[in-house]
Amino acid sequence: MRLMEDMIRNEGKVLPGGVLKVGSFLNQRIDTDLLRETGQEIARLYAGAGVNKVLTIEASGIAIAAAAALEMGVPMVFAKKHRSSNVEGDVVTAVVHSFTHGEDCTVVVSREYLGPGDRVLLVDDFLANGAALEGLISLTEQAGAEVAGAAIAVEKCFQGGGEALRKKGYRIESLARIASMDENSVVFVRDGEAP
Ligand code: 5GP
């Protein structure tokens, strides 16, 4: 998606450790034109895929997932993060290693909000090593729901998480695909090239 790439090029900052900072338009201050177009593009990509629910992880996935769900006319659910694995109730849980914080957390969804009969679109802001998406897949499958696919705002293809999940047969669509990046430049994967 052209606007996503332009904003990354103009406002993104590459930090040491392979983290792209997008606080000025996606993670803290949210650009609403970008958000609207992101929701529309995700809805276009998954039109006809039978999605009846969108699932993400708090916090940074919520805005994008809500924008997509709004365009698709379906509800959005987000997994809550807990520091301990001590979670009670009729829930599904998964342990996810956070790429940006370097620690594990338990993500939790109530079975009241996700279950058999749901065909779920997973949404997140970034795809790096794939841990967050694997957690969302696990929650969906434990709940007895079906994964329709995933939609990601920014995939860092050089970290390989997307490739591994595509090899497992999951449909993954990314709106901006980064081939490589350093402090001076971000290089995108062009359409038609392998992600
Ligand atoms: P993964 O689990 O695929 O390794 O990483 C994805 C998760 O880590 C996303 O939920 C996202 O919040 C965070 N993340 C990974 N890489 C980046 C990055 O370069 N910038 C930002 N802002 N978040 C990232």
PDB file of C-alpha atoms and ligand atoms in Angstrom:
ATOM      1  CA  MET A   1       0.000   0.000   0.000  1.00  0.00           C
ATOM      2  CA  ARG A   2       1.582   3.178  -1.285  1.00  0.00           C
ATOM      3  CA  LEU A   3       0.562   5.479   1.598  1.00  0.00           C
ATOM      4  CA  MET A   4       1.914   3.041   4.211  1.00  0.00           C
ATOM      5  CA  GLU A   5       5.262   2.860   2.407  1.00  0.00           C
ATOM      6  CA  ASP A   6       5.436   6.643   2.008  1.00  0.00           C
ATOM      7  CA  MET A   7       4.791   7.228   5.699  1.00  0.00           C
ATOM      8  CA  ILE A   8       7.414   4.658   6.696  1.00  0.00           C
ATOM      9  CA  ARG A   9       9.904   6.284   4.325  1.00  0.00           C
ATOM     10  CA  ASN A  10       9.150   9.824   5.500  1.00  0.00           C
ATOM     11  CA  GLU A  11       8.460   9.372   9.217  1.00  0.00           C
ATOM     12  CA  GLY A  12       9.687   5.922  10.284  1.00  0.00           C
ATOM     13  CA  LYS A  13      12.869   5.671  12.326  1.00  0.00           C
ATOM     14  CA  VAL A  14      15.031   2.565  12.358  1.00  0.00           C
ATOM     15  CA  LEU A  15      16.328   1.868  15.848  1.00  0.00           C
ATOM     16  CA  PRO A  16      19.224  -0.430  16.753  1.00  0.00           C
ATOM     17  CA  GLY A  17      18.082  -4.041  17.087  1.00  0.00           C
ATOM     18  CA  GLY A  18      15.918  -4.068  13.976  1.00  0.00           C
ATOM     19  CA  VAL A  19      12.983  -2.102  15.383  1.00  0.00           C
ATOM     20  CA  LEU A  20      11.136   0.332  13.147  1.00  0.00           C
ATOM     21  CA  LYS A  21       9.613   3.167  15.151  1.00  0.00           C
ATOM     22  CA  VAL A  22       6.286   4.320  13.753  1.00  0.00           C
ATOM     23  CA  GLY A  23       5.045   6.263  16.766  1.00  0.00           C
ATOM     24  CA  SER A  24       4.159   9.376  14.771  1.00  0.00           C
ATOM     25  CA  PHE A  25       1.566   7.683  12.521  1.00  0.00           C
ATOM     26  CA  LEU A  26       0.732   4.124  13.624  1.00  0.00           C
ATOM     27  CA  ASN A  27       1.676   3.325  17.224  1.00  0.00           C
ATOM     28  CA  GLN A  28       1.128   6.389  19.391  1.00  0.00           C
ATOM     29  CA  ARG A  29      -0.079   9.280  17.274  1.00  0.00           C
ATOM     30  CA  ILE A  30      -2.347   7.648  14.714  1.00  0.00           C
ATOM     31  CA  ASP A  31      -2.767   9.151  11.263  1.00  0.00           C
ATOM     32  CA  THR A  32      -6.478   8.751  10.587  1.00  0.00           C
ATOM     33  CA  ASP A  33      -6.203   8.970   6.770  1.00  0.00           C
ATOM     34  CA  LEU A  34      -3.698   6.121   6.925  1.00  0.00           C
ATOM     35  CA  LEU A  35      -5.893   4.203   9.355  1.00  0.00           C
ATOM     36  CA  ARG A  36      -8.965   4.557   7.130  1.00  0.00           C
ATOM     37  CA  GLU A  37      -7.077   3.422   4.031  1.00  0.00           C
ATOM     38  CA  THR A  38      -5.539   0.516   5.962  1.00  0.00           C
ATOM     39  CA  GLY A  39      -8.982  -0.684   7.047  1.00  0.00           C
ATOM     40  CA  GLN A  40     -10.310  -0.361   3.498  1.00  0.00           C
ATOM     41  CA  GLU A  41      -7.372  -2.224   1.996  1.00  0.00           C
ATOM     42  CA  ILE A  42      -7.654  -5.102   4.478  1.00  0.00           C
ATOM     43  CA  ALA A  43     -11.400  -5.333   3.794  1.00  0.00           C
ATOM     44  CA  ARG A  44     -10.711  -5.388   0.020  1.00  0.00           C
ATOM     45  CA  LEU A  45      -8.100  -8.130   0.349  1.00  0.00           C
ATOM     46  CA  TYR A  46     -10.390 -10.358   2.437  1.00  0.00           C
ATOM     47  CA  ALA A  47     -13.689  -9.617   0.679  1.00  0.00           C
ATOM     48  CA  GLY A  48     -15.441 -12.907   0.016  1.00  0.00           C
ATOM     49  CA  ALA A  49     -13.261 -14.829   2.502  1.00  0.00           C
ATOM     50  CA  GLY A  50     -16.192 -15.406   4.848  1.00  0.00           C
ATOM     51  CA  VAL A  51     -14.649 -13.518   7.780  1.00  0.00           C
ATOM     52  CA  ASN A  52     -17.054 -12.926  10.658  1.00  0.00           C
ATOM     53  CA  LYS A  53     -14.579 -11.739  13.326  1.00  0.00           C
ATOM     54  CA  VAL A  54     -11.293  -9.835  13.542  1.00  0.00           C
ATOM     55  CA  LEU A  55      -8.772 -10.749  16.262  1.00  0.00           C
ATOM     56  CA  THR A  56      -5.683  -8.852  17.433  1.00  0.00           C
ATOM     57  CA  ILE A  57      -3.475  -8.405  20.519  1.00  0.00           C
ATOM     58  CA  GLU A  58      -3.494  -5.307  22.694  1.00  0.00           C
ATOM     59  CA  ALA A  59      -2.296  -2.654  22.425  1.00  0.00           C
ATOM     60  CA  SER A  60      -0.843  -1.611  19.098  1.00  0.00           C
ATOM     61  CA  GLY A  61      -2.990  -3.914  16.941  1.00  0.00           C
ATOM     62  CA  ILE A  62      -6.280  -2.541  18.231  1.00  0.00           C
ATOM     63  CA  ALA A  63      -6.664   0.561  16.071  1.00  0.00           C
ATOM     64  CA  ILE A  64      -5.835  -1.258  12.840  1.00  0.00           C
ATOM     65  CA  ALA A  65      -8.018  -4.235  13.714  1.00  0.00           C
ATOM     66  CA  ALA A  66     -10.922  -1.934  14.598  1.00  0.00           C
ATOM     67  CA  ALA A  67     -10.534  -0.055  11.293  1.00  0.00           C
ATOM     68  CA  ALA A  68     -10.567  -3.339   9.357  1.00  0.00           C
ATOM     69  CA  ALA A  69     -13.522  -4.729  11.298  1.00  0.00           C
ATOM     70  CA  LEU A  70     -15.462  -1.499  10.788  1.00  0.00           C
ATOM     71  CA  GLU A  71     -14.987  -1.727   7.009  1.00  0.00           C
ATOM     72  CA  MET A  72     -15.909  -5.424   7.005  1.00  0.00           C
ATOM     73  CA  GLY A  73     -18.966  -4.926   9.206  1.00  0.00           C
ATOM     74  CA  VAL A  74     -17.872  -7.546  11.755  1.00  0.00           C
ATOM     75  CA  PRO A  75     -16.909  -7.381  15.439  1.00  0.00           C
ATOM     76  CA  MET A  76     -13.313  -7.050  16.616  1.00  0.00           C
ATOM     77  CA  VAL A  77     -11.884  -8.902  19.607  1.00  0.00           C
ATOM     78  CA  PHE A  78      -8.502  -8.280  21.185  1.00  0.00           C
ATOM     79  CA  ALA A  79      -6.426 -10.675  23.266  1.00  0.00           C
ATOM     80  CA  LYS A  80      -5.426  -9.168  26.605  1.00  0.00           C
ATOM     81  CA  LYS A  81      -1.840  -9.377  27.809  1.00  0.00           C
ATOM     82  CA  HIS A  82      -1.117 -10.735  31.284  1.00  0.00           C
ATOM     83  CA  ARG A  83       2.251 -10.777  32.981  1.00  0.00           C
ATOM     84  CA  SER A  84       1.575 -14.055  34.768  1.00  0.00           C
ATOM     85  CA  SER A  85       0.135 -17.269  33.367  1.00  0.00           C
ATOM     86  CA  ASN A  86      -2.274 -17.311  36.309  1.00  0.00           C
ATOM     87  CA  VAL A  87      -5.484 -16.572  34.470  1.00  0.00           C
ATOM     88  CA  GLU A  88      -8.892 -17.774  35.579  1.00  0.00           C
ATOM     89  CA  GLY A  89     -12.186 -18.351  33.845  1.00  0.00           C
ATOM     90  CA  ASP A  90     -13.406 -19.901  30.633  1.00  0.00           C
ATOM     91  CA  VAL A  91     -10.606 -18.593  28.463  1.00  0.00           C
ATOM     92  CA  VAL A  92      -8.027 -19.643  25.917  1.00  0.00           C
ATOM     93  CA  THR A  93      -4.421 -18.595  26.511  1.00  0.00           C
ATOM     94  CA  ALA A  94      -1.082 -18.608  24.709  1.00  0.00           C
ATOM     95  CA  VAL A  95       2.417 -17.536  25.693  1.00  0.00           C
ATOM     96  CA  VAL A  96       3.928 -14.984  23.311  1.00  0.00           C
ATOM     97  CA  HIS A  97       7.494 -13.730  23.321  1.00  0.00           C
ATOM     98  CA  SER A  98       7.483  -9.979  22.743  1.00  0.00           C
ATOM     99  CA  PHE A  99      10.004  -8.933  20.098  1.00  0.00           C
ATOM    100  CA  THR A 100      10.069  -5.313  21.247  1.00  0.00           C
ATOM    101  CA  HIS A 101      10.105  -5.889  25.032  1.00  0.00           C
ATOM    102  CA  GLY A 102      12.165  -9.094  25.044  1.00  0.00           C
ATOM    103  CA  GLU A 103       9.923 -10.881  27.530  1.00  0.00           C
ATOM    104  CA  ASP A 104       7.169 -13.503  27.500  1.00  0.00           C
ATOM    105  CA  CYS A 105       3.592 -12.626  28.255  1.00  0.00           C
ATOM    106  CA  THR A 106       0.391 -14.621  28.368  1.00  0.00           C
ATOM    107  CA  VAL A 107      -2.348 -13.529  25.993  1.00  0.00           C
ATOM    108  CA  VAL A 108      -5.925 -14.318  26.865  1.00  0.00           C
ATOM    109  CA  VAL A 109      -9.325 -14.326  25.150  1.00  0.00           C
ATOM    110  CA  SER A 110     -12.620 -15.271  26.740  1.00  0.00           C
ATOM    111  CA  ARG A 111     -14.392 -18.190  25.057  1.00  0.00           C
ATOM    112  CA  GLU A 112     -17.466 -15.987  25.259  1.00  0.00           C
ATOM    113  CA  TYR A 113     -16.036 -13.865  22.420  1.00  0.00           C
ATOM    114  CA  LEU A 114     -14.352 -16.490  20.209  1.00  0.00           C
ATOM    115  CA  GLY A 115     -15.575 -19.985  19.437  1.00  0.00           C
ATOM    116  CA  PRO A 116     -16.723 -22.653  16.995  1.00  0.00           C
ATOM    117  CA  GLY A 117     -18.425 -21.142  13.956  1.00  0.00           C
ATOM    118  CA  ASP A 118     -16.097 -18.146  13.877  1.00  0.00           C
ATOM    119  CA  ARG A 119     -13.970 -17.557  10.785  1.00  0.00           C
ATOM    120  CA  VAL A 120     -11.291 -15.225  11.994  1.00  0.00           C
ATOM    121  CA  LEU A 121      -9.066 -12.624  10.367  1.00  0.00           C
ATOM    122  CA  LEU A 122      -5.942 -12.000  12.455  1.00  0.00           C
ATOM    123  CA  VAL A 123      -4.633  -8.418  12.345  1.00  0.00           C
ATOM    124  CA  ASP A 124      -1.488  -6.842  13.762  1.00  0.00           C
ATOM    125  CA  ASP A 125       0.707  -3.815  13.204  1.00  0.00           C
ATOM    126  CA  PHE A 126       3.979  -5.716  12.637  1.00  0.00           C
ATOM    127  CA  LEU A 127       5.098  -9.194  11.615  1.00  0.00           C
ATOM    128  CA  ALA A 128       8.701  -9.949  12.547  1.00  0.00           C
ATOM    129  CA  ASN A 129       9.566 -13.447  13.820  1.00  0.00           C
ATOM    130  CA  GLY A 130       5.935 -14.486  13.885  1.00  0.00           C
ATOM    131  CA  ALA A 131       5.450 -15.074  17.630  1.00  0.00           C
ATOM    132  CA  ALA A 132       2.468 -12.715  17.976  1.00  0.00           C
ATOM    133  CA  LEU A 133       0.717 -14.239  14.962  1.00  0.00           C
ATOM    134  CA  GLU A 134       1.450 -17.773  16.159  1.00  0.00           C
ATOM    135  CA  GLY A 135      -0.136 -16.830  19.488  1.00  0.00           C
ATOM    136  CA  LEU A 136      -3.255 -15.531  17.731  1.00  0.00           C
ATOM    137  CA  ILE A 137      -3.445 -18.694  15.597  1.00  0.00           C
ATOM    138  CA  SER A 138      -3.157 -20.820  18.726  1.00  0.00           C
ATOM    139  CA  LEU A 139      -5.924 -18.867  20.521  1.00  0.00           C
ATOM    140  CA  THR A 140      -8.206 -19.180  17.485  1.00  0.00           C
ATOM    141  CA  GLU A 141      -7.627 -22.913  17.080  1.00  0.00           C
ATOM    142  CA  GLN A 142      -7.964 -23.646  20.809  1.00  0.00           C
ATOM    143  CA  ALA A 143     -11.319 -21.854  20.764  1.00  0.00           C
ATOM    144  CA  GLY A 144     -12.476 -24.156  17.961  1.00  0.00           C
ATOM    145  CA  ALA A 145     -12.613 -21.309  15.451  1.00  0.00           C
ATOM    146  CA  GLU A 146     -11.080 -21.216  11.991  1.00  0.00           C
ATOM    147  CA  VAL A 147      -8.243 -18.965  10.763  1.00  0.00           C
ATOM    148  CA  ALA A 148      -9.224 -17.212   7.508  1.00  0.00           C
ATOM    149  CA  GLY A 149      -5.829 -15.524   7.289  1.00  0.00           C
ATOM    150  CA  ALA A 150      -3.845 -12.608   8.605  1.00  0.00           C
ATOM    151  CA  ALA A 151      -3.495  -8.963   7.611  1.00  0.00           C
ATOM    152  CA  ILE A 152      -0.438  -7.059   8.772  1.00  0.00           C
ATOM    153  CA  ALA A 153       0.400  -3.384   8.368  1.00  0.00           C
ATOM    154  CA  VAL A 154       4.187  -3.826   8.186  1.00  0.00           C
ATOM    155  CA  GLU A 155       6.002  -7.106   7.548  1.00  0.00           C
ATOM    156  CA  LYS A 156       9.747  -7.176   8.134  1.00  0.00           C
ATOM    157  CA  CYS A 157      10.381  -9.953   5.604  1.00  0.00           C
ATOM    158  CA  PHE A 158      14.031 -10.313   6.584  1.00  0.00           C
ATOM    159  CA  GLN A 159      12.982 -11.773   9.947  1.00  0.00           C
ATOM    160  CA  GLY A 160      11.253 -14.729   8.318  1.00  0.00           C
ATOM    161  CA  GLY A 161       8.114 -15.083  10.454  1.00  0.00           C
ATOM    162  CA  GLY A 162       5.809 -14.507   7.495  1.00  0.00           C
ATOM    163  CA  GLU A 163       7.633 -16.970   5.267  1.00  0.00           C
ATOM    164  CA  ALA A 164       7.434 -19.716   7.901  1.00  0.00           C
ATOM    165  CA  LEU A 165       3.698 -19.191   8.423  1.00  0.00           C
ATOM    166  CA  ARG A 166       2.974 -19.091   4.662  1.00  0.00           C
ATOM    167  CA  LYS A 167       4.840 -22.396   4.324  1.00  0.00           C
ATOM    168  CA  LYS A 168       2.457 -23.835   6.920  1.00  0.00           C
ATOM    169  CA  GLY A 169      -0.402 -22.842   4.598  1.00  0.00           C
ATOM    170  CA  TYR A 170      -1.710 -19.692   6.255  1.00  0.00           C
ATOM    171  CA  ARG A 171      -2.758 -16.772   4.054  1.00  0.00           C
ATOM    172  CA  ILE A 172      -0.832 -13.684   5.115  1.00  0.00           C
ATOM    173  CA  GLU A 173      -1.292 -10.285   3.490  1.00  0.00           C
ATOM    174  CA  SER A 174       1.009  -7.403   4.389  1.00  0.00           C
ATOM    175  CA  LEU A 175       0.424  -3.816   3.351  1.00  0.00           C
ATOM    176  CA  ALA A 176       4.098  -2.823   3.429  1.00  0.00           C
ATOM    177  CA  ARG A 177       6.826  -5.427   3.078  1.00  0.00           C
ATOM    178  CA  ILE A 178      10.325  -4.470   4.153  1.00  0.00           C
ATOM    179  CA  ALA A 179      13.195  -6.363   2.507  1.00  0.00           C
ATOM    180  CA  SER A 180      15.913  -4.608   4.515  1.00  0.00           C
ATOM    181  CA  MET A 181      16.417  -1.492   6.593  1.00  0.00           C
ATOM    182  CA  ASP A 182      19.118   0.503   8.348  1.00  0.00           C
ATOM    183  CA  GLU A 183      19.404   3.995   9.863  1.00  0.00           C
ATOM    184  CA  ASN A 184      19.644   5.548   6.386  1.00  0.00           C
ATOM    185  CA  SER A 185      17.077   3.718   4.321  1.00  0.00           C
ATOM    186  CA  VAL A 186      14.214   1.261   4.162  1.00  0.00           C
ATOM    187  CA  VAL A 187      14.004  -1.037   1.125  1.00  0.00           C
ATOM    188  CA  PHE A 188      10.568  -2.463   0.266  1.00  0.00           C
ATOM    189  CA  VAL A 189       9.728  -5.723  -1.467  1.00  0.00           C
ATOM    190  CA  ARG A 190       8.037  -4.805  -4.751  1.00  0.00           C
ATOM    191  CA  ASP A 191       4.832  -6.450  -5.981  1.00  0.00           C
ATOM    192  CA  GLY A 192       5.603  -9.612  -7.871  1.00  0.00           C
ATOM    193  CA  GLU A 193       8.778 -10.234  -5.912  1.00  0.00           C
ATOM    194  CA  ALA A 194       8.804 -13.026  -3.363  1.00  0.00           C
ATOM    195  CA  PRO A 195       7.966 -11.624   0.085  1.00  0.00           C
TER     196      PRO A 195
HETATM  197  P1  5GP B   1       6.815 -10.991  16.111  1.00  0.00           P
HETATM  198  O1  5GP B   1       5.964 -11.584  17.180  1.00  0.00           O
HETATM  199  O2  5GP B   1       6.308 -11.298  14.714  1.00  0.00           O
HETATM  200  O3  5GP B   1       8.269 -11.279  16.262  1.00  0.00           O
HETATM  201  O4  5GP B   1       6.693  -9.403  16.279  1.00  0.00           O
HETATM  202  C1  5GP B   1       5.475  -8.769  16.083  1.00  0.00           C
HETATM  203  C2  5GP B   1       5.047  -7.981  17.281  1.00  0.00           C
HETATM  204  O5  5GP B   1       6.132  -7.256  17.853  1.00  0.00           O
HETATM  205  C3  5GP B   1       4.004  -6.974  16.899  1.00  0.00           C
HETATM  206  O6  5GP B   1       2.842  -7.204  17.693  1.00  0.00           O
HETATM  207  C4  5GP B   1       4.606  -5.620  17.183  1.00  0.00           C
HETATM  208  O7  5GP B   1       3.863  -4.937  18.176  1.00  0.00           O
HETATM  209  C5  5GP B   1       5.999  -5.877  17.670  1.00  0.00           C
HETATM  210  N1  5GP B   1       7.027  -5.471  16.697  1.00  0.00           N
HETATM  211  C6  5GP B   1       7.868  -6.306  16.029  1.00  0.00           C
HETATM  212  N2  5GP B   1       8.739  -5.624  15.282  1.00  0.00           N
HETATM  213  C7  5GP B   1       8.439  -4.318  15.458  1.00  0.00           C
HETATM  214  C8  5GP B   1       9.006  -3.109  14.936  1.00  0.00           C
HETATM  215  O8  5GP B   1       9.960  -3.093  14.151  1.00  0.00           O
HETATM  216  N3  5GP B   1       8.425  -1.939  15.347  1.00  0.00           N
HETATM  217  C9  5GP B   1       7.363  -1.904  16.205  1.00  0.00           C
HETATM  218  N4  5GP B   1       6.873  -0.709  16.525  1.00  0.00           N
HETATM  219  N5  5GP B   1       6.813  -3.030  16.736  1.00  0.00           N
HETATM  220  C10 5GP B   1       7.342  -4.227  16.359  1.00  0.00           C
END
